[in-house]
PDB file of C-alpha atoms in Angstrom:
ATOM      1  CA  UNK A   1      -0.036  -0.157  -0.033  1.00  0.00           C
ATOM      2  CA  UNK A   2       1.045   3.776  -0.312  1.00  0.00           C
ATOM      3  CA  UNK A   3       2.354   5.349   2.951  1.00  0.00           C
ATOM      4  CA  UNK A   4       4.738   8.349   3.651  1.00  0.00           C
ATOM      5  CA  UNK A   5       7.142   8.017   6.489  1.00  0.00           C
ATOM      6  CA  UNK A   6       8.145  11.618   7.886  1.00  0.00           C
ATOM      7  CA  UNK A   7      11.166  11.354  10.240  1.00  0.00           C
ATOM      8  CA  UNK A   8      13.823   8.951   8.714  1.00  0.00           C
ATOM      9  CA  UNK A   9      16.017   8.704  11.945  1.00  0.00           C
ATOM     10  CA  UNK A  10      17.305   5.404  13.620  1.00  0.00           C
ATOM     11  CA  UNK A  11      13.940   3.762  13.632  1.00  0.00           C
ATOM     12  CA  UNK A  12      11.955   5.868  10.961  1.00  0.00           C
ATOM     13  CA  UNK A  13      14.656   5.033   8.452  1.00  0.00           C
ATOM     14  CA  UNK A  14      14.323   1.361   9.068  1.00  0.00           C
ATOM     15  CA  UNK A  15      10.376   1.422   8.933  1.00  0.00           C
ATOM     16  CA  UNK A  16      10.613   3.062   5.715  1.00  0.00           C
ATOM     17  CA  UNK A  17      13.216   0.606   4.277  1.00  0.00           C
ATOM     18  CA  UNK A  18      11.575  -2.510   5.569  1.00  0.00           C
ATOM     19  CA  UNK A  19       8.165  -1.292   3.952  1.00  0.00           C
ATOM     20  CA  UNK A  20       9.871  -0.479   0.651  1.00  0.00           C
ATOM     21  CA  UNK A  21      11.512  -4.037   0.479  1.00  0.00           C
ATOM     22  CA  UNK A  22       8.469  -5.679   0.969  1.00  0.00           C
ATOM     23  CA  UNK A  23       6.676  -3.998  -1.960  1.00  0.00           C
ATOM     24  CA  UNK A  24       4.896  -1.008  -0.489  1.00  0.00           C
ATOM     25  CA  UNK A  25       5.105   2.407  -2.051  1.00  0.00           C
ATOM     26  CA  UNK A  26       6.906   4.418   0.377  1.00  0.00           C
ATOM     27  CA  UNK A  27       7.191   8.271   0.242  1.00  0.00           C
ATOM     28  CA  UNK A  28      10.217   9.268   2.273  1.00  0.00           C
ATOM     29  CA  UNK A  29      10.311  12.734   3.858  1.00  0.00           C
ATOM     30  CA  UNK A  30      12.678  14.225   6.516  1.00  0.00           C
ATOM     31  CA  UNK A  31      13.638  17.632   7.532  1.00  0.00           C
ATOM     32  CA  UNK A  32      17.291  17.181   6.485  1.00  0.00           C
ATOM     33  CA  UNK A  33      17.693  16.280   2.732  1.00  0.00           C
ATOM     34  CA  UNK A  34      20.348  13.605   2.995  1.00  0.00           C
ATOM     35  CA  UNK A  35      17.887  11.039   4.701  1.00  0.00           C
ATOM     36  CA  UNK A  36      15.603  11.513   1.773  1.00  0.00           C
ATOM     37  CA  UNK A  37      18.272  11.163  -0.754  1.00  0.00           C
ATOM     38  CA  UNK A  38      19.392   7.790   1.018  1.00  0.00           C
ATOM     39  CA  UNK A  39      15.838   6.515   0.688  1.00  0.00           C
ATOM     40  CA  UNK A  40      15.600   7.740  -2.840  1.00  0.00           C
ATOM     41  CA  UNK A  41      18.874   5.798  -3.504  1.00  0.00           C
ATOM     42  CA  UNK A  42      17.151   2.428  -2.609  1.00  0.00           C
ATOM     43  CA  UNK A  43      13.920   3.226  -4.418  1.00  0.00           C
ATOM     44  CA  UNK A  44      11.653   5.225  -2.242  1.00  0.00           C
ATOM     45  CA  UNK A  45       9.920   8.145  -3.556  1.00  0.00           C
ATOM     46  CA  UNK A  46      11.453  11.161  -2.357  1.00  0.00           C
ATOM     47  CA  UNK A  47       9.482  14.202  -0.751  1.00  0.00           C
ATOM     48  CA  UNK A  48      11.424  17.158   0.239  1.00  0.00           C
ATOM     49  CA  UNK A  49       8.523  18.944   1.784  1.00  0.00           C
ATOM     50  CA  UNK A  50       4.944  18.057   3.353  1.00  0.00           C
ATOM     51  CA  UNK A  51       3.238  19.402   0.139  1.00  0.00           C
ATOM     52  CA  UNK A  52       5.420  16.949  -2.051  1.00  0.00           C
ATOM     53  CA  UNK A  53       4.303  14.115   0.308  1.00  0.00           C
ATOM     54  CA  UNK A  54       0.458  14.896  -0.367  1.00  0.00           C
ATOM     55  CA  UNK A  55       1.119  15.478  -4.043  1.00  0.00           C
ATOM     56  CA  UNK A  56       2.873  11.719  -4.355  1.00  0.00           C
ATOM     57  CA  UNK A  57      -0.349  10.042  -3.455  1.00  0.00           C
ATOM     58  CA  UNK A  58      -1.966  11.394  -6.548  1.00  0.00           C
ATOM     59  CA  UNK A  59      -5.436  11.776  -5.105  1.00  0.00           C
ATOM     60  CA  UNK A  60      -5.512   8.532  -3.216  1.00  0.00           C
ATOM     61  CA  UNK A  61      -5.950   8.348   0.406  1.00  0.00           C
ATOM     62  CA  UNK A  62      -2.917   9.922   2.334  1.00  0.00           C
ATOM     63  CA  UNK A  63      -1.409   7.819   5.140  1.00  0.00           C
ATOM     64  CA  UNK A  64       1.417   9.612   6.992  1.00  0.00           C
ATOM     65  CA  UNK A  65       3.399   7.867   9.621  1.00  0.00           C
ATOM     66  CA  UNK A  66       5.407  10.431  11.703  1.00  0.00           C
ATOM     67  CA  UNK A  67       8.482   9.417  13.595  1.00  0.00           C
ATOM     68  CA  UNK A  68       9.503  12.300  15.711  1.00  0.00           C
ATOM     69  CA  UNK A  69      10.612  13.177  19.319  1.00  0.00           C
ATOM     70  CA  UNK A  70       7.851  14.023  21.855  1.00  0.00           C
ATOM     71  CA  UNK A  71       8.816  17.627  22.136  1.00  0.00           C
ATOM     72  CA  UNK A  72       7.971  18.391  18.721  1.00  0.00           C
ATOM     73  CA  UNK A  73       4.987  16.328  18.095  1.00  0.00           C
ATOM     74  CA  UNK A  74       2.245  18.735  18.942  1.00  0.00           C
ATOM     75  CA  UNK A  75       3.736  21.362  16.681  1.00  0.00           C
ATOM     76  CA  UNK A  76       4.350  18.913  13.767  1.00  0.00           C
ATOM     77  CA  UNK A  77       1.015  17.479  14.232  1.00  0.00           C
ATOM     78  CA  UNK A  78      -0.759  20.975  13.671  1.00  0.00           C
ATOM     79  CA  UNK A  79       1.420  21.705  10.733  1.00  0.00           C
ATOM     80  CA  UNK A  80       0.306  18.401   9.024  1.00  0.00           C
ATOM     81  CA  UNK A  81      -3.386  18.937  10.034  1.00  0.00           C
ATOM     82  CA  UNK A  82      -3.205  22.279   7.976  1.00  0.00           C
ATOM     83  CA  UNK A  83      -2.490  20.524   4.738  1.00  0.00           C
ATOM     84  CA  UNK A  84      -3.853  17.007   5.035  1.00  0.00           C
ATOM     85  CA  UNK A  85      -6.788  16.347   2.827  1.00  0.00           C
ATOM     86  CA  UNK A  86     -10.012  14.985   4.302  1.00  0.00           C
ATOM     87  CA  UNK A  87      -9.964  11.300   5.050  1.00  0.00           C
ATOM     88  CA  UNK A  88      -6.197  11.201   5.717  1.00  0.00           C
ATOM     89  CA  UNK A  89      -4.621   9.058   8.530  1.00  0.00           C
ATOM     90  CA  UNK A  90      -1.897  10.414  10.438  1.00  0.00           C
ATOM     91  CA  UNK A  91       0.088   7.912  12.642  1.00  0.00           C
ATOM     92  CA  UNK A  92       2.227   9.141  15.776  1.00  0.00           C
ATOM     93  CA  UNK A  93       4.703   6.509  15.876  1.00  0.00           C
ATOM     94  CA  UNK A  94       7.189   8.046  18.368  1.00  0.00           C
ATOM     95  CA  UNK A  95       7.327   7.930  22.174  1.00  0.00           C
ATOM     96  CA  UNK A  96       4.716  10.755  22.885  1.00  0.00           C
ATOM     97  CA  UNK A  97       3.181  11.232  26.221  1.00  0.00           C
ATOM     98  CA  UNK A  98      -0.106   9.352  26.149  1.00  0.00           C
ATOM     99  CA  UNK A  99      -2.018  11.863  28.307  1.00  0.00           C
ATOM    100  CA  UNK A 100      -1.855  14.342  25.416  1.00  0.00           C
ATOM    101  CA  UNK A 101      -3.161  11.934  22.727  1.00  0.00           C
ATOM    102  CA  UNK A 102      -6.776  12.453  23.388  1.00  0.00           C
ATOM    103  CA  UNK A 103      -6.485  16.218  22.583  1.00  0.00           C
ATOM    104  CA  UNK A 104      -4.388  15.322  19.456  1.00  0.00           C
ATOM    105  CA  UNK A 105      -7.004  12.992  18.366  1.00  0.00           C
ATOM    106  CA  UNK A 106      -9.715  15.496  18.695  1.00  0.00           C
ATOM    107  CA  UNK A 107      -7.637  18.120  16.911  1.00  0.00           C
ATOM    108  CA  UNK A 108      -7.198  15.545  14.039  1.00  0.00           C
ATOM    109  CA  UNK A 109     -10.859  14.639  13.972  1.00  0.00           C
ATOM    110  CA  UNK A 110     -11.931  18.259  13.713  1.00  0.00           C
ATOM    111  CA  UNK A 111      -9.984  18.502  10.497  1.00  0.00           C
ATOM    112  CA  UNK A 112     -11.848  15.284   9.167  1.00  0.00           C
ATOM    113  CA  UNK A 113      -8.349  13.374   9.575  1.00  0.00           C
ATOM    114  CA  UNK A 114      -7.783  10.199  11.776  1.00  0.00           C
ATOM    115  CA  UNK A 115      -4.961   9.921  14.063  1.00  0.00           C
ATOM    116  CA  UNK A 116      -3.581   6.516  15.401  1.00  0.00           C
ATOM    117  CA  UNK A 117      -0.931   6.257  17.963  1.00  0.00           C
ATOM    118  CA  UNK A 118       1.429   3.252  17.462  1.00  0.00           C
ATOM    119  CA  UNK A 119       3.871   2.681  20.079  1.00  0.00           C
ATOM    120  CA  UNK A 120       6.826   1.050  18.306  1.00  0.00           C
ATOM    121  CA  UNK A 121       9.620  -1.036  19.717  1.00  0.00           C
ATOM    122  CA  UNK A 122      12.332  -2.988  18.410  1.00  0.00           C
ATOM    123  CA  UNK A 123      15.313  -0.264  18.179  1.00  0.00           C
ATOM    124  CA  UNK A 124      17.825  -0.239  15.307  1.00  0.00           C
ATOM    125  CA  UNK A 125      17.027  -4.072  14.957  1.00  0.00           C
ATOM    126  CA  UNK A 126      13.558  -3.741  13.587  1.00  0.00           C
ATOM    127  CA  UNK A 127      14.573  -4.096   9.974  1.00  0.00           C
ATOM    128  CA  UNK A 128      16.156  -7.439  10.770  1.00  0.00           C
ATOM    129  CA  UNK A 129      13.901  -8.936  13.489  1.00  0.00           C
ATOM    130  CA  UNK A 130      10.738  -7.039  13.200  1.00  0.00           C
ATOM    131  CA  UNK A 131       9.040  -4.382  15.141  1.00  0.00           C
ATOM    132  CA  UNK A 132       6.597  -4.644  18.105  1.00  0.00           C
ATOM    133  CA  UNK A 133       3.789  -2.241  17.663  1.00  0.00           C
ATOM    134  CA  UNK A 134       1.013  -1.206  20.143  1.00  0.00           C
ATOM    135  CA  UNK A 135      -1.969   0.691  18.677  1.00  0.00           C
ATOM    136  CA  UNK A 136      -4.553   3.105  19.885  1.00  0.00           C
ATOM    137  CA  UNK A 137      -7.231   5.140  18.170  1.00  0.00           C
ATOM    138  CA  UNK A 138      -9.787   4.504  15.479  1.00  0.00           C
ATOM    139  CA  UNK A 139     -10.565   0.703  14.716  1.00  0.00           C
ATOM    140  CA  UNK A 140     -11.222   1.438  10.921  1.00  0.00           C
ATOM    141  CA  UNK A 141      -7.861   3.202  10.566  1.00  0.00           C
ATOM    142  CA  UNK A 142      -6.041   0.477  12.327  1.00  0.00           C
ATOM    143  CA  UNK A 143      -7.715  -2.191  10.060  1.00  0.00           C
ATOM    144  CA  UNK A 144      -6.718  -0.070   6.982  1.00  0.00           C
ATOM    145  CA  UNK A 145      -2.944   0.110   7.801  1.00  0.00           C
ATOM    146  CA  UNK A 146      -2.902  -3.811   8.922  1.00  0.00           C
ATOM    147  CA  UNK A 147      -0.919  -4.679   5.865  1.00  0.00           C
ATOM    148  CA  UNK A 148       1.865  -2.175   6.716  1.00  0.00           C
ATOM    149  CA  UNK A 149       1.955  -3.436  10.299  1.00  0.00           C
ATOM    150  CA  UNK A 150       2.079  -7.117   9.044  1.00  0.00           C
ATOM    151  CA  UNK A 151       5.133  -6.231   6.983  1.00  0.00           C
ATOM    152  CA  UNK A 152       6.736  -4.391   9.903  1.00  0.00           C
ATOM    153  CA  UNK A 153       6.257  -7.313  12.311  1.00  0.00           C
ATOM    154  CA  UNK A 154       8.156  -9.759  10.078  1.00  0.00           C
ATOM    155  CA  UNK A 155       9.769 -11.849  11.046  1.00  0.00           C
ATOM    156  CA  UNK A 156       9.569 -12.165  14.732  1.00  0.00           C
ATOM    157  CA  UNK A 157       7.608  -8.933  15.616  1.00  0.00           C
ATOM    158  CA  UNK A 158       3.869  -8.332  16.386  1.00  0.00           C
ATOM    159  CA  UNK A 159       1.098  -5.741  16.518  1.00  0.00           C
ATOM    160  CA  UNK A 160      -2.061  -5.361  18.575  1.00  0.00           C
ATOM    161  CA  UNK A 161      -5.006  -2.977  18.965  1.00  0.00           C
ATOM    162  CA  UNK A 162      -5.731  -1.968  22.196  1.00  0.00           C
ATOM    163  CA  UNK A 163      -8.623   0.557  21.636  1.00  0.00           C
ATOM    164  CA  UNK A 164      -9.077   4.068  22.758  1.00  0.00           C
ATOM    165  CA  UNK A 165      -6.865   7.035  21.648  1.00  0.00           C
ATOM    166  CA  UNK A 166      -3.599   6.969  23.508  1.00  0.00           C
ATOM    167  CA  UNK A 167      -3.813   3.370  24.601  1.00  0.00           C
ATOM    168  CA  UNK A 168      -1.084   2.249  22.301  1.00  0.00           C
ATOM    169  CA  UNK A 169       1.385   4.921  23.568  1.00  0.00           C
ATOM    170  CA  UNK A 170       0.281   4.018  27.079  1.00  0.00           C
ATOM    171  CA  UNK A 171       1.157   0.407  26.624  1.00  0.00           C
ATOM    172  CA  UNK A 172       4.679   1.330  24.922  1.00  0.00           C
ATOM    173  CA  UNK A 173       5.174   3.798  27.807  1.00  0.00           C
ATOM    174  CA  UNK A 174       4.939   1.165  30.445  1.00  0.00           C
ATOM    175  CA  UNK A 175       6.989  -1.204  28.314  1.00  0.00           C
ATOM    176  CA  UNK A 176       9.835   1.277  28.358  1.00  0.00           C
ATOM    177  CA  UNK A 177       9.589   1.755  32.207  1.00  0.00           C
ATOM    178  CA  UNK A 178       9.889  -1.945  32.567  1.00  0.00           C
ATOM    179  CA  UNK A 179      12.764  -1.916  30.400  1.00  0.00           C
ATOM    180  CA  UNK A 180      14.476   0.611  32.726  1.00  0.00           C
ATOM    181  CA  UNK A 181      14.134  -1.810  35.607  1.00  0.00           C
ATOM    182  CA  UNK A 182      15.504  -4.836  33.900  1.00  0.00           C
ATOM    183  CA  UNK A 183      18.361  -2.914  32.361  1.00  0.00           C
ATOM    184  CA  UNK A 184      19.110  -1.461  35.938  1.00  0.00           C
ATOM    185  CA  UNK A 185      19.055  -5.044  37.495  1.00  0.00           C
ATOM    186  CA  UNK A 186      21.509  -6.797  34.928  1.00  0.00           C
ATOM    187  CA  UNK A 187      23.864  -3.571  35.094  1.00  0.00           C
ATOM    188  CA  UNK A 188      23.999  -3.938  38.972  1.00  0.00           C
ATOM    189  CA  UNK A 189      24.524  -7.664  38.699  1.00  0.00           C
ATOM    190  CA  UNK A 190      27.352  -7.348  36.298  1.00  0.00           C
ATOM    191  CA  UNK A 191      28.876  -4.828  38.625  1.00  0.00           C
ATOM    192  CA  UNK A 192      28.747  -6.971  41.685  1.00  0.00           C
ATOM    193  CA  UNK A 193      30.380  -9.954  39.471  1.00  0.00           C
ATOM    194  CA  UNK A 194      33.343  -7.286  38.640  1.00  0.00           C
ATOM    195  CA  UNK A 195      33.792  -5.950  42.067  1.00  0.00           C
ATOM    196  CA  UNK A 196      33.044  -8.964  44.166  1.00  0.00           C
ATOM    197  CA  UNK A 197      35.312 -11.410  46.029  1.00  0.00           C
ATOM    198  CA  UNK A 198      36.642 -13.223  43.036  1.00  0.00           C
ATOM    199  CA  UNK A 199      38.855 -11.164  40.918  1.00  0.00           C
ATOM    200  CA  UNK A 200      39.101 -11.241  37.128  1.00  0.00           C
ATOM    201  CA  UNK A 201      35.978 -13.048  36.525  1.00  0.00           C
ATOM    202  CA  UNK A 202      35.078 -13.110  32.706  1.00  0.00           C
ATOM    203  CA  UNK A 203      31.939 -11.058  32.867  1.00  0.00           C
ATOM    204  CA  UNK A 204      31.119 -11.788  29.071  1.00  0.00           C
ATOM    205  CA  UNK A 205      31.490 -15.677  29.729  1.00  0.00           C
ATOM    206  CA  UNK A 206      29.058 -15.289  32.788  1.00  0.00           C
ATOM    207  CA  UNK A 207      26.485 -13.514  30.356  1.00  0.00           C
ATOM    208  CA  UNK A 208      27.248 -16.187  27.580  1.00  0.00           C
ATOM    209  CA  UNK A 209      26.139 -19.076  30.184  1.00  0.00           C
ATOM    210  CA  UNK A 210      23.246 -17.082  31.375  1.00  0.00           C
ATOM    211  CA  UNK A 211      22.140 -16.895  27.900  1.00  0.00           C
ATOM    212  CA  UNK A 212      21.782 -20.693  27.643  1.00  0.00           C
ATOM    213  CA  UNK A 213      18.510 -21.401  29.135  1.00  0.00           C
ATOM    214  CA  UNK A 214      18.802 -19.736  32.293  1.00  0.00           C
ATOM    215  CA  UNK A 215      16.026 -17.767  34.004  1.00  0.00           C
ATOM    216  CA  UNK A 216      17.587 -14.535  32.926  1.00  0.00           C
ATOM    217  CA  UNK A 217      17.978 -15.487  29.230  1.00  0.00           C
ATOM    218  CA  UNK A 218      16.688 -12.346  27.283  1.00  0.00           C
ATOM    219  CA  UNK A 219      17.592 -10.213  24.500  1.00  0.00           C
ATOM    220  CA  UNK A 220      18.722  -7.656  26.984  1.00  0.00           C
ATOM    221  CA  UNK A 221      21.104 -10.015  28.410  1.00  0.00           C
ATOM    222  CA  UNK A 222      22.222 -10.941  25.081  1.00  0.00           C
ATOM    223  CA  UNK A 223      22.911  -7.431  24.009  1.00  0.00           C
ATOM    224  CA  UNK A 224      24.833  -6.988  27.395  1.00  0.00           C
ATOM    225  CA  UNK A 225      27.177  -9.933  26.960  1.00  0.00           C
ATOM    226  CA  UNK A 226      27.817  -8.660  23.182  1.00  0.00           C
ATOM    227  CA  UNK A 227      28.804  -5.295  24.734  1.00  0.00           C
ATOM    228  CA  UNK A 228      30.878  -6.892  27.343  1.00  0.00           C
ATOM    229  CA  UNK A 229      32.887  -9.060  24.806  1.00  0.00           C
ATOM    230  CA  UNK A 230      33.601  -6.022  22.782  1.00  0.00           C
ATOM    231  CA  UNK A 231      34.575  -3.686  25.762  1.00  0.00           C
ATOM    232  CA  UNK A 232      35.122  -5.579  29.032  1.00  0.00           C
ATOM    233  CA  UNK A 233      35.999  -2.631  31.273  1.00  0.00           C
ATOM    234  CA  UNK A 234      33.695  -0.143  29.519  1.00  0.00           C
ATOM    235  CA  UNK A 235      36.587   2.204  28.421  1.00  0.00           C
ATOM    236  CA  UNK A 236      35.750   5.256  27.069  1.00  0.00           C
ATOM    237  CA  UNK A 237      32.098   5.201  28.140  1.00  0.00           C
ATOM    238  CA  UNK A 238      31.230   8.333  30.492  1.00  0.00           C
ATOM    239  CA  UNK A 239      28.427   6.604  32.434  1.00  0.00           C
ATOM    240  CA  UNK A 240      25.822   9.289  32.028  1.00  0.00           C
ATOM    241  CA  UNK A 241      22.690   7.700  31.190  1.00  0.00           C
ATOM    242  CA  UNK A 242      19.617   9.669  29.289  1.00  0.00           C
ATOM    243  CA  UNK A 243      16.180   9.346  30.486  1.00  0.00           C
ATOM    244  CA  UNK A 244      13.764   9.839  27.416  1.00  0.00           C
ATOM    245  CA  UNK A 245      10.642  10.624  29.381  1.00  0.00           C
ATOM    246  CA  UNK A 246       8.607   7.277  29.338  1.00  0.00           C
ATOM    247  CA  UNK A 247       9.690   6.077  32.840  1.00  0.00           C
ATOM    248  CA  UNK A 248       9.108   9.589  34.277  1.00  0.00           C
ATOM    249  CA  UNK A 249       5.660   9.535  32.823  1.00  0.00           C
ATOM    250  CA  UNK A 250       5.059   6.022  33.938  1.00  0.00           C
ATOM    251  CA  UNK A 251       6.010   7.060  37.599  1.00  0.00           C
ATOM    252  CA  UNK A 252       3.686  10.048  37.450  1.00  0.00           C
ATOM    253  CA  UNK A 253       0.933   8.183  36.246  1.00  0.00           C
ATOM    254  CA  UNK A 254       1.439   5.438  39.004  1.00  0.00           C
ATOM    255  CA  UNK A 255       1.522   8.192  41.688  1.00  0.00           C
ATOM    256  CA  UNK A 256      -1.819   9.280  40.548  1.00  0.00           C
ATOM    257  CA  UNK A 257      -3.380   5.817  40.782  1.00  0.00           C
ATOM    258  CA  UNK A 258      -1.363   5.352  44.375  1.00  0.00           C
ATOM    259  CA  UNK A 259       0.619   2.305  42.793  1.00  0.00           C
ATOM    260  CA  UNK A 260       3.940   1.904  44.154  1.00  0.00           C
ATOM    261  CA  UNK A 261       6.974   1.122  41.819  1.00  0.00           C
ATOM    262  CA  UNK A 262      10.084   0.834  43.765  1.00  0.00           C
ATOM    263  CA  UNK A 263      12.070  -0.886  41.230  1.00  0.00           C
ATOM    264  CA  UNK A 264      11.329   1.320  38.247  1.00  0.00           C
ATOM    265  CA  UNK A 265      11.552   4.483  40.446  1.00  0.00           C
ATOM    266  CA  UNK A 266      15.159   3.236  41.686  1.00  0.00           C
ATOM    267  CA  UNK A 267      16.221   2.525  38.224  1.00  0.00           C
ATOM    268  CA  UNK A 268      14.908   6.073  37.118  1.00  0.00           C
ATOM    269  CA  UNK A 269      16.858   7.670  39.988  1.00  0.00           C
ATOM    270  CA  UNK A 270      20.128   6.053  39.116  1.00  0.00           C
ATOM    271  CA  UNK A 271      19.683   7.710  35.481  1.00  0.00           C
ATOM    272  CA  UNK A 272      19.193  11.046  37.158  1.00  0.00           C
ATOM    273  CA  UNK A 273      22.083  10.778  39.562  1.00  0.00           C
ATOM    274  CA  UNK A 274      24.274   9.839  36.485  1.00  0.00           C
ATOM    275  CA  UNK A 275      23.496  13.027  34.892  1.00  0.00           C
ATOM    276  CA  UNK A 276      24.745  14.765  38.066  1.00  0.00           C
ATOM    277  CA  UNK A 277      28.133  12.793  37.916  1.00  0.00           C
ATOM    278  CA  UNK A 278      27.287   9.757  40.027  1.00  0.00           C
ATOM    279  CA  UNK A 279      28.634   7.158  37.534  1.00  0.00           C
ATOM    280  CA  UNK A 280      30.253   3.651  38.146  1.00  0.00           C
ATOM    281  CA  UNK A 281      30.634   0.467  35.999  1.00  0.00           C
ATOM    282  CA  UNK A 282      26.846  -0.243  36.096  1.00  0.00           C
ATOM    283  CA  UNK A 283      25.865   3.167  34.419  1.00  0.00           C
ATOM    284  CA  UNK A 284      28.551   2.453  31.892  1.00  0.00           C
ATOM    285  CA  UNK A 285      26.965  -0.685  31.089  1.00  0.00           C
ATOM    286  CA  UNK A 286      23.500   1.047  30.765  1.00  0.00           C
ATOM    287  CA  UNK A 287      24.756   3.234  28.236  1.00  0.00           C
ATOM    288  CA  UNK A 288      26.353   0.307  26.480  1.00  0.00           C
ATOM    289  CA  UNK A 289      22.967  -1.377  26.541  1.00  0.00           C
ATOM    290  CA  UNK A 290      21.113   1.633  25.194  1.00  0.00           C
ATOM    291  CA  UNK A 291      23.723   1.899  22.374  1.00  0.00           C
ATOM    292  CA  UNK A 292      23.171  -1.762  21.272  1.00  0.00           C
ATOM    293  CA  UNK A 293      19.467  -1.890  21.087  1.00  0.00           C
ATOM    294  CA  UNK A 294      18.628   1.613  20.174  1.00  0.00           C
ATOM    295  CA  UNK A 295      21.851   3.211  18.793  1.00  0.00           C
ATOM    296  CA  UNK A 296      21.864   5.736  21.280  1.00  0.00           C
ATOM    297  CA  UNK A 297      24.915   8.047  22.081  1.00  0.00           C
ATOM    298  CA  UNK A 298      27.154   6.034  24.518  1.00  0.00           C
ATOM    299  CA  UNK A 299      27.906   9.247  26.671  1.00  0.00           C
ATOM    300  CA  UNK A 300      24.350  10.358  27.581  1.00  0.00           C
ATOM    301  CA  UNK A 301      23.025  12.185  24.737  1.00  0.00           C
ATOM    302  CA  UNK A 302      19.435  10.993  23.388  1.00  0.00           C
TER     303      UNK A 302
END
């Protein structure tokens, strides 16, 4: 089917490529032209402006998937809503705050445009492994884009429609908060191995054996052991770890609901402390994990 991807960063670029490779007609749009040029080189239809995106659909239903940071989503959505034709579908596939999504949905509806929120996980491995997608919004719009989601899920990903506007982003937000806790637990465990009573333990080897049907076997542990094989002492990594919003929003929601979240709160606090200079081997390992699954900067930048 025909779909535009606006925002060709680490994940948006892979979404565009995966859809193109499976035979969809992809219209590639990005603020910087070099990313559009890259997509054009493998066969996507280039669009260097929002108007060119709409023109590329040739009068057919316009479907635009935007992959942008949470701090610009409202501004960019409003810009799109000024020019999208009636009956268009616009997808927020980034990590936006679910609490603003009902208002976004209503703003789109007022323009006779349908907004879907699609929380998307898979990091920089989605092209190879498939993406995990959590969807909220209009059922009919979801049904329309299922062929796109089926492609993006291949070969080991998946998607599910959760219902009301914001519900997809909400499920993805909680997923990311859980991720914080899991990462923190692994990082602390490996630190104890390194600084414990048995000197010079091979941490990567411990990770290897843990990955062989132990209870902590996981993709995160797999990426952690890879990082340890490549850089056993985490040399050159500052240990500053960014927090991108999702755990913060989860904790705020949990507080409103009077739901204690001690593990995720502790993991979140470690990241904040790292930004104030409280770093150690475990925070360096956290940064290495983030780089492995998401292509994030090793020294604390988003």
